[in-house]
């Protein structure tokens, strides 16, 4: 009987304490573990790079007989293939660098001379090069937009032919120097590998060419501009991927 009374009293006491205990447990703060940072790959554009390019080129060439009388203009169009090498520095999203580029070309165009209708004048461009500085902005880790400018040169051959028979009358060549400006967008599709599309305009200094023809010496002043669009593939030799901690949200 005493044991029964004791058990009954214990049950009643526990029942009375249960609501208070539940309230105490409910008021305890809940602790949630913060997410751990994970490693993320961030592309960078720092270091030496080299690559190849190919595309389409158009050269406009205007001749003036004796530097005075216009002989007209013609476009020398054709394909090009070449290579480039350079170095880049990156400061946050900003980028600066320099680049050297050399290309083989096969451009040819002609027109009948306005000043001398019995003559046909032809320009051939077999190569060009650029030495340029570069500024750019990198965003989304793997995309770069940039502008460039500097020196340019073209290797040219000039011909005077008979417009009636096509017989060659005179031939001369030169290396023309000038300036270059351009812009492009580049995408890094894998560590160290990137592709780009670039447009450049070359504006060359006027050249004075002396020809020796069957009828005597002749002098022409030639003005040249070049436009080119190229697709480029580059490999960056320095590590292009940096692993940085990024918190998971």
PDB file of C-alpha atoms in Angstrom:
ATOM      1  CA  UNK A   1       0.000   0.000   0.000  1.00  0.00           C
ATOM      2  CA  UNK A   2       2.851   2.358   0.837  1.00  0.00           C
ATOM      3  CA  UNK A   3       4.554   1.522  -2.470  1.00  0.00           C
ATOM      4  CA  UNK A   4       1.361   2.266  -4.358  1.00  0.00           C
ATOM      5  CA  UNK A   5       0.956   5.635  -2.640  1.00  0.00           C
ATOM      6  CA  UNK A   6       4.633   6.483  -3.390  1.00  0.00           C
ATOM      7  CA  UNK A   7       4.318   5.594  -7.085  1.00  0.00           C
ATOM      8  CA  UNK A   8       1.115   7.616  -7.328  1.00  0.00           C
ATOM      9  CA  UNK A   9       2.769  10.665  -5.762  1.00  0.00           C
ATOM     10  CA  UNK A  10       5.776  10.414  -8.131  1.00  0.00           C
ATOM     11  CA  UNK A  11       3.530  10.289 -11.213  1.00  0.00           C
ATOM     12  CA  UNK A  12       1.561  13.342 -10.036  1.00  0.00           C
ATOM     13  CA  UNK A  13       4.793  15.304  -9.404  1.00  0.00           C
ATOM     14  CA  UNK A  14       6.239  14.473 -12.825  1.00  0.00           C
ATOM     15  CA  UNK A  15       2.974  15.411 -14.536  1.00  0.00           C
ATOM     16  CA  UNK A  16       3.009  18.799 -12.823  1.00  0.00           C
ATOM     17  CA  UNK A  17       6.647  19.460 -13.828  1.00  0.00           C
ATOM     18  CA  UNK A  18       6.273  18.436 -17.472  1.00  0.00           C
ATOM     19  CA  UNK A  19       4.758  21.722 -18.770  1.00  0.00           C
ATOM     20  CA  UNK A  20       7.527  23.780 -17.166  1.00  0.00           C
ATOM     21  CA  UNK A  21      10.222  21.493 -18.572  1.00  0.00           C
ATOM     22  CA  UNK A  22       8.682  21.703 -22.032  1.00  0.00           C
ATOM     23  CA  UNK A  23       8.645  25.496 -21.806  1.00  0.00           C
ATOM     24  CA  UNK A  24      12.326  25.557 -20.805  1.00  0.00           C
ATOM     25  CA  UNK A  25      13.285  23.303 -23.703  1.00  0.00           C
ATOM     26  CA  UNK A  26      11.313  25.418 -26.188  1.00  0.00           C
ATOM     27  CA  UNK A  27      13.094  28.587 -25.102  1.00  0.00           C
ATOM     28  CA  UNK A  28      16.575  27.200 -25.821  1.00  0.00           C
ATOM     29  CA  UNK A  29      18.271  28.826 -28.879  1.00  0.00           C
ATOM     30  CA  UNK A  30      18.715  26.692 -32.010  1.00  0.00           C
ATOM     31  CA  UNK A  31      22.242  26.475 -33.383  1.00  0.00           C
ATOM     32  CA  UNK A  32      22.679  25.967 -37.167  1.00  0.00           C
ATOM     33  CA  UNK A  33      26.146  25.276 -38.558  1.00  0.00           C
ATOM     34  CA  UNK A  34      27.339  27.934 -41.000  1.00  0.00           C
ATOM     35  CA  UNK A  35      28.100  26.699 -44.527  1.00  0.00           C
ATOM     36  CA  UNK A  36      31.722  25.879 -45.138  1.00  0.00           C
ATOM     37  CA  UNK A  37      33.529  27.715 -47.944  1.00  0.00           C
ATOM     38  CA  UNK A  38      34.203  25.717 -51.088  1.00  0.00           C
ATOM     39  CA  UNK A  39      36.953  26.089 -53.666  1.00  0.00           C
ATOM     40  CA  UNK A  40      35.953  27.864 -56.889  1.00  0.00           C
ATOM     41  CA  UNK A  41      37.958  28.215 -60.096  1.00  0.00           C
ATOM     42  CA  UNK A  42      38.540  31.830 -61.126  1.00  0.00           C
ATOM     43  CA  UNK A  43      40.130  32.473 -64.543  1.00  0.00           C
ATOM     44  CA  UNK A  44      42.921  35.028 -64.834  1.00  0.00           C
ATOM     45  CA  UNK A  45      44.670  36.436 -67.911  1.00  0.00           C
ATOM     46  CA  UNK A  46      48.156  37.033 -66.494  1.00  0.00           C
ATOM     47  CA  UNK A  47      51.318  35.958 -68.283  1.00  0.00           C
ATOM     48  CA  UNK A  48      52.815  35.139 -71.660  1.00  0.00           C
ATOM     49  CA  UNK A  49      50.531  33.832 -74.399  1.00  0.00           C
ATOM     50  CA  UNK A  50      50.951  32.709 -78.000  1.00  0.00           C
ATOM     51  CA  UNK A  51      48.517  31.645 -80.676  1.00  0.00           C
ATOM     52  CA  UNK A  52      47.411  31.522 -84.280  1.00  0.00           C
ATOM     53  CA  UNK A  53      44.843  33.522 -86.248  1.00  0.00           C
ATOM     54  CA  UNK A  54      43.060  33.409 -89.568  1.00  0.00           C
ATOM     55  CA  UNK A  55      40.516  35.608 -91.286  1.00  0.00           C
ATOM     56  CA  UNK A  56      39.659  38.008 -94.100  1.00  0.00           C
ATOM     57  CA  UNK A  57      41.520  41.163 -95.116  1.00  0.00           C
ATOM     58  CA  UNK A  58      40.693  44.046 -97.434  1.00  0.00           C
ATOM     59  CA  UNK A  59      43.225  46.676 -98.482  1.00  0.00           C
ATOM     60  CA  UNK A  60      42.150  49.893-100.227  1.00  0.00           C
ATOM     61  CA  UNK A  61      44.873  51.392-102.428  1.00  0.00           C
ATOM     62  CA  UNK A  62      44.698  54.770-104.166  1.00  0.00           C
ATOM     63  CA  UNK A  63      47.320  55.812-106.738  1.00  0.00           C
ATOM     64  CA  UNK A  64      48.239  59.361-107.796  1.00  0.00           C
ATOM     65  CA  UNK A  65      50.406  59.746-110.914  1.00  0.00           C
ATOM     66  CA  UNK A  66      53.271  62.125-110.134  1.00  0.00           C
ATOM     67  CA  UNK A  67      51.595  62.695-106.773  1.00  0.00           C
ATOM     68  CA  UNK A  68      49.044  64.938-108.495  1.00  0.00           C
ATOM     69  CA  UNK A  69      46.765  63.194-111.007  1.00  0.00           C
ATOM     70  CA  UNK A  70      44.482  60.526-109.574  1.00  0.00           C
ATOM     71  CA  UNK A  71      44.731  57.096-111.161  1.00  0.00           C
ATOM     72  CA  UNK A  72      41.848  55.750-109.103  1.00  0.00           C
ATOM     73  CA  UNK A  73      41.464  53.283-106.231  1.00  0.00           C
ATOM     74  CA  UNK A  74      40.985  49.542-105.929  1.00  0.00           C
ATOM     75  CA  UNK A  75      40.531  46.970-103.173  1.00  0.00           C
ATOM     76  CA  UNK A  76      42.929  44.063-102.704  1.00  0.00           C
ATOM     77  CA  UNK A  77      40.964  41.337-100.920  1.00  0.00           C
ATOM     78  CA  UNK A  78      41.880  37.898 -99.659  1.00  0.00           C
ATOM     79  CA  UNK A  79      42.532  35.564 -96.787  1.00  0.00           C
ATOM     80  CA  UNK A  80      45.226  35.711 -94.141  1.00  0.00           C
ATOM     81  CA  UNK A  81      46.838  33.398 -91.596  1.00  0.00           C
ATOM     82  CA  UNK A  82      49.427  34.179 -88.950  1.00  0.00           C
ATOM     83  CA  UNK A  83      50.411  34.155 -85.325  1.00  0.00           C
ATOM     84  CA  UNK A  84      50.671  36.377 -82.263  1.00  0.00           C
ATOM     85  CA  UNK A  85      52.612  36.451 -79.005  1.00  0.00           C
ATOM     86  CA  UNK A  86      52.236  38.787 -76.051  1.00  0.00           C
ATOM     87  CA  UNK A  87      52.133  39.364 -72.313  1.00  0.00           C
ATOM     88  CA  UNK A  88      49.357  40.583 -70.033  1.00  0.00           C
ATOM     89  CA  UNK A  89      49.093  41.996 -66.520  1.00  0.00           C
ATOM     90  CA  UNK A  90      45.806  41.971 -64.596  1.00  0.00           C
ATOM     91  CA  UNK A  91      44.785  44.290 -61.742  1.00  0.00           C
ATOM     92  CA  UNK A  92      41.392  43.190 -60.450  1.00  0.00           C
ATOM     93  CA  UNK A  93      39.163  43.381 -63.509  1.00  0.00           C
ATOM     94  CA  UNK A  94      41.503  45.732 -65.421  1.00  0.00           C
ATOM     95  CA  UNK A  95      44.092  44.422 -67.852  1.00  0.00           C
ATOM     96  CA  UNK A  96      47.073  45.855 -69.752  1.00  0.00           C
ATOM     97  CA  UNK A  97      49.521  44.168 -72.093  1.00  0.00           C
ATOM     98  CA  UNK A  98      51.458  44.215 -75.335  1.00  0.00           C
ATOM     99  CA  UNK A  99      51.450  42.011 -78.427  1.00  0.00           C
ATOM    100  CA  UNK A 100      53.378  41.299 -81.608  1.00  0.00           C
ATOM    101  CA  UNK A 101      51.574  39.832 -84.621  1.00  0.00           C
ATOM    102  CA  UNK A 102      52.776  38.683 -88.051  1.00  0.00           C
ATOM    103  CA  UNK A 103      50.576  37.451 -90.916  1.00  0.00           C
ATOM    104  CA  UNK A 104      50.950  36.022 -94.382  1.00  0.00           C
ATOM    105  CA  UNK A 105      48.364  37.374 -96.845  1.00  0.00           C
ATOM    106  CA  UNK A 106      47.340  36.910-100.460  1.00  0.00           C
ATOM    107  CA  UNK A 107      45.594  40.129-101.438  1.00  0.00           C
ATOM    108  CA  UNK A 108      45.336  41.402-104.984  1.00  0.00           C
ATOM    109  CA  UNK A 109      43.329  44.106-106.763  1.00  0.00           C
ATOM    110  CA  UNK A 110      43.577  46.390-109.800  1.00  0.00           C
ATOM    111  CA  UNK A 111      41.891  49.082-111.875  1.00  0.00           C
ATOM    112  CA  UNK A 112      42.439  50.899-115.161  1.00  0.00           C
ATOM    113  CA  UNK A 113      44.306  54.143-114.556  1.00  0.00           C
ATOM    114  CA  UNK A 114      42.125  57.253-114.794  1.00  0.00           C
ATOM    115  CA  UNK A 115      45.105  59.459-115.665  1.00  0.00           C
ATOM    116  CA  UNK A 116      46.648  56.951-118.122  1.00  0.00           C
ATOM    117  CA  UNK A 117      43.864  54.767-119.566  1.00  0.00           C
ATOM    118  CA  UNK A 118      46.349  52.578-121.449  1.00  0.00           C
ATOM    119  CA  UNK A 119      47.731  51.400-118.097  1.00  0.00           C
ATOM    120  CA  UNK A 120      46.277  49.018-115.525  1.00  0.00           C
ATOM    121  CA  UNK A 121      47.581  49.433-111.968  1.00  0.00           C
ATOM    122  CA  UNK A 122      47.685  46.515-109.515  1.00  0.00           C
ATOM    123  CA  UNK A 123      48.485  46.169-105.803  1.00  0.00           C
ATOM    124  CA  UNK A 124      49.459  42.904-104.128  1.00  0.00           C
ATOM    125  CA  UNK A 125      49.788  42.570-100.331  1.00  0.00           C
ATOM    126  CA  UNK A 126      51.686  39.479 -99.233  1.00  0.00           C
ATOM    127  CA  UNK A 127      52.066  40.165 -95.518  1.00  0.00           C
ATOM    128  CA  UNK A 128      51.541  42.531 -92.601  1.00  0.00           C
ATOM    129  CA  UNK A 129      52.475  42.888 -88.968  1.00  0.00           C
ATOM    130  CA  UNK A 130      51.565  44.822 -85.834  1.00  0.00           C
ATOM    131  CA  UNK A 131      53.232  45.779 -82.550  1.00  0.00           C
ATOM    132  CA  UNK A 132      50.504  47.009 -80.218  1.00  0.00           C
ATOM    133  CA  UNK A 133      49.646  47.860 -76.637  1.00  0.00           C
ATOM    134  CA  UNK A 134      46.463  46.480 -75.096  1.00  0.00           C
ATOM    135  CA  UNK A 135      43.927  47.528 -72.452  1.00  0.00           C
ATOM    136  CA  UNK A 136      40.947  45.453 -71.406  1.00  0.00           C
ATOM    137  CA  UNK A 137      38.327  44.493 -68.865  1.00  0.00           C
ATOM    138  CA  UNK A 138      37.718  40.945 -67.614  1.00  0.00           C
ATOM    139  CA  UNK A 139      34.332  39.908 -66.282  1.00  0.00           C
ATOM    140  CA  UNK A 140      32.350  36.721 -65.547  1.00  0.00           C
ATOM    141  CA  UNK A 141      35.716  35.095 -64.807  1.00  0.00           C
ATOM    142  CA  UNK A 142      36.231  33.847 -68.366  1.00  0.00           C
ATOM    143  CA  UNK A 143      35.333  36.734 -70.732  1.00  0.00           C
ATOM    144  CA  UNK A 144      37.658  39.567 -71.750  1.00  0.00           C
ATOM    145  CA  UNK A 145      36.957  42.624 -73.892  1.00  0.00           C
ATOM    146  CA  UNK A 146      39.919  44.695 -75.070  1.00  0.00           C
ATOM    147  CA  UNK A 147      41.172  47.480 -77.316  1.00  0.00           C
ATOM    148  CA  UNK A 148      44.605  47.775 -78.897  1.00  0.00           C
ATOM    149  CA  UNK A 149      46.727  50.284 -80.784  1.00  0.00           C
ATOM    150  CA  UNK A 150      50.267  50.760 -82.037  1.00  0.00           C
ATOM    151  CA  UNK A 151      52.500  50.329 -85.090  1.00  0.00           C
ATOM    152  CA  UNK A 152      51.698  48.443 -88.294  1.00  0.00           C
ATOM    153  CA  UNK A 153      53.518  47.488 -91.474  1.00  0.00           C
ATOM    154  CA  UNK A 154      52.532  45.925 -94.800  1.00  0.00           C
ATOM    155  CA  UNK A 155      54.626  44.216 -97.477  1.00  0.00           C
ATOM    156  CA  UNK A 156      53.464  45.266-100.942  1.00  0.00           C
ATOM    157  CA  UNK A 157      54.167  44.725-104.621  1.00  0.00           C
ATOM    158  CA  UNK A 158      52.938  47.272-107.188  1.00  0.00           C
ATOM    159  CA  UNK A 159      52.571  46.567-110.909  1.00  0.00           C
ATOM    160  CA  UNK A 160      51.815  48.618-113.999  1.00  0.00           C
ATOM    161  CA  UNK A 161      50.463  46.544-116.881  1.00  0.00           C
ATOM    162  CA  UNK A 162      49.056  47.346-120.297  1.00  0.00           C
ATOM    163  CA  UNK A 163      45.288  47.674-120.081  1.00  0.00           C
ATOM    164  CA  UNK A 164      45.070  46.583-123.739  1.00  0.00           C
ATOM    165  CA  UNK A 165      47.249  43.458-123.778  1.00  0.00           C
ATOM    166  CA  UNK A 166      47.951  42.759-120.085  1.00  0.00           C
ATOM    167  CA  UNK A 167      51.698  42.873-120.770  1.00  0.00           C
ATOM    168  CA  UNK A 168      53.797  43.920-117.735  1.00  0.00           C
ATOM    169  CA  UNK A 169      55.241  47.430-118.020  1.00  0.00           C
ATOM    170  CA  UNK A 170      56.803  48.083-114.583  1.00  0.00           C
ATOM    171  CA  UNK A 171      57.053  46.606-111.106  1.00  0.00           C
ATOM    172  CA  UNK A 172      58.128  47.890-107.648  1.00  0.00           C
ATOM    173  CA  UNK A 173      57.759  46.924-104.021  1.00  0.00           C
ATOM    174  CA  UNK A 174      58.024  48.425-100.558  1.00  0.00           C
ATOM    175  CA  UNK A 175      57.421  47.965 -96.840  1.00  0.00           C
ATOM    176  CA  UNK A 176      54.835  50.536 -95.746  1.00  0.00           C
ATOM    177  CA  UNK A 177      54.686  51.710 -92.112  1.00  0.00           C
ATOM    178  CA  UNK A 178      51.698  53.157 -90.300  1.00  0.00           C
ATOM    179  CA  UNK A 179      49.414  52.814 -87.315  1.00  0.00           C
ATOM    180  CA  UNK A 180      46.892  50.244 -86.115  1.00  0.00           C
ATOM    181  CA  UNK A 181      43.801  50.315 -83.905  1.00  0.00           C
ATOM    182  CA  UNK A 182      41.560  47.408 -83.029  1.00  0.00           C
ATOM    183  CA  UNK A 183      39.215  45.733 -80.564  1.00  0.00           C
ATOM    184  CA  UNK A 184      38.164  42.219 -79.688  1.00  0.00           C
ATOM    185  CA  UNK A 185      36.370  39.877 -77.329  1.00  0.00           C
ATOM    186  CA  UNK A 186      38.059  36.766 -75.930  1.00  0.00           C
ATOM    187  CA  UNK A 187      36.593  33.733 -74.153  1.00  0.00           C
ATOM    188  CA  UNK A 188      38.611  31.299 -72.015  1.00  0.00           C
ATOM    189  CA  UNK A 189      36.931  27.951 -72.643  1.00  0.00           C
ATOM    190  CA  UNK A 190      39.408  25.796 -70.684  1.00  0.00           C
ATOM    191  CA  UNK A 191      42.347  26.377 -68.335  1.00  0.00           C
ATOM    192  CA  UNK A 192      44.996  28.289 -70.330  1.00  0.00           C
ATOM    193  CA  UNK A 193      43.042  28.063 -73.656  1.00  0.00           C
ATOM    194  CA  UNK A 194      41.029  30.920 -75.171  1.00  0.00           C
ATOM    195  CA  UNK A 195      39.406  31.947 -78.450  1.00  0.00           C
ATOM    196  CA  UNK A 196      38.803  35.488 -79.711  1.00  0.00           C
ATOM    197  CA  UNK A 197      37.282  37.495 -82.528  1.00  0.00           C
ATOM    198  CA  UNK A 198      39.135  40.704 -83.403  1.00  0.00           C
ATOM    199  CA  UNK A 199      38.753  43.648 -85.807  1.00  0.00           C
ATOM    200  CA  UNK A 200      41.715  45.861 -86.787  1.00  0.00           C
ATOM    201  CA  UNK A 201      42.173  48.899 -88.999  1.00  0.00           C
ATOM    202  CA  UNK A 202      45.606  49.768 -90.389  1.00  0.00           C
ATOM    203  CA  UNK A 203      46.242  53.237 -91.783  1.00  0.00           C
ATOM    204  CA  UNK A 204      49.538  53.431 -93.640  1.00  0.00           C
ATOM    205  CA  UNK A 205      51.708  56.393 -94.533  1.00  0.00           C
ATOM    206  CA  UNK A 206      51.651  57.481 -98.170  1.00  0.00           C
ATOM    207  CA  UNK A 207      54.418  55.860-100.193  1.00  0.00           C
ATOM    208  CA  UNK A 208      56.248  57.275-103.189  1.00  0.00           C
ATOM    209  CA  UNK A 209      57.169  54.618-105.769  1.00  0.00           C
ATOM    210  CA  UNK A 210      59.567  55.104-108.686  1.00  0.00           C
ATOM    211  CA  UNK A 211      58.878  52.879-111.692  1.00  0.00           C
ATOM    212  CA  UNK A 212      61.024  52.348-114.764  1.00  0.00           C
ATOM    213  CA  UNK A 213      58.719  51.696-117.714  1.00  0.00           C
ATOM    214  CA  UNK A 214      59.370  51.102-121.405  1.00  0.00           C
ATOM    215  CA  UNK A 215      58.472  54.737-122.024  1.00  0.00           C
ATOM    216  CA  UNK A 216      60.644  56.115-119.220  1.00  0.00           C
ATOM    217  CA  UNK A 217      60.586  56.685-115.455  1.00  0.00           C
ATOM    218  CA  UNK A 218      57.323  57.205-113.628  1.00  0.00           C
ATOM    219  CA  UNK A 219      56.466  58.210-110.096  1.00  0.00           C
ATOM    220  CA  UNK A 220      53.334  57.343-108.134  1.00  0.00           C
ATOM    221  CA  UNK A 221      52.139  58.269-104.663  1.00  0.00           C
ATOM    222  CA  UNK A 222      50.123  55.437-103.101  1.00  0.00           C
ATOM    223  CA  UNK A 223      47.791  55.673-100.131  1.00  0.00           C
ATOM    224  CA  UNK A 224      46.756  52.463 -98.341  1.00  0.00           C
ATOM    225  CA  UNK A 225      44.249  51.445 -95.638  1.00  0.00           C
ATOM    226  CA  UNK A 226      43.681  47.883 -94.418  1.00  0.00           C
ATOM    227  CA  UNK A 227      40.724  46.311 -92.625  1.00  0.00           C
ATOM    228  CA  UNK A 228      40.868  42.809 -91.191  1.00  0.00           C
ATOM    229  CA  UNK A 229      38.691  40.490 -89.139  1.00  0.00           C
ATOM    230  CA  UNK A 230      40.339  37.446 -87.576  1.00  0.00           C
ATOM    231  CA  UNK A 231      39.470  34.482 -85.376  1.00  0.00           C
ATOM    232  CA  UNK A 232      42.210  33.710 -82.857  1.00  0.00           C
ATOM    233  CA  UNK A 233      43.256  30.762 -80.677  1.00  0.00           C
ATOM    234  CA  UNK A 234      45.588  31.514 -77.742  1.00  0.00           C
ATOM    235  CA  UNK A 235      47.418  29.489 -75.104  1.00  0.00           C
ATOM    236  CA  UNK A 236      48.459  31.282 -71.880  1.00  0.00           C
ATOM    237  CA  UNK A 237      51.629  29.748 -70.441  1.00  0.00           C
ATOM    238  CA  UNK A 238      51.181  31.031 -66.874  1.00  0.00           C
ATOM    239  CA  UNK A 239      48.546  29.303 -64.706  1.00  0.00           C
ATOM    240  CA  UNK A 240      45.285  30.764 -65.925  1.00  0.00           C
ATOM    241  CA  UNK A 241      43.132  29.267 -63.160  1.00  0.00           C
ATOM    242  CA  UNK A 242      43.347  30.451 -59.558  1.00  0.00           C
ATOM    243  CA  UNK A 243      41.486  28.530 -56.832  1.00  0.00           C
ATOM    244  CA  UNK A 244      39.769  30.889 -54.380  1.00  0.00           C
ATOM    245  CA  UNK A 245      37.418  30.135 -51.449  1.00  0.00           C
ATOM    246  CA  UNK A 246      33.816  31.100 -52.107  1.00  0.00           C
ATOM    247  CA  UNK A 247      31.062  30.714 -49.473  1.00  0.00           C
ATOM    248  CA  UNK A 248      28.032  28.660 -50.430  1.00  0.00           C
ATOM    249  CA  UNK A 249      24.778  30.549 -49.913  1.00  0.00           C
TER     250      UNK A 249
END
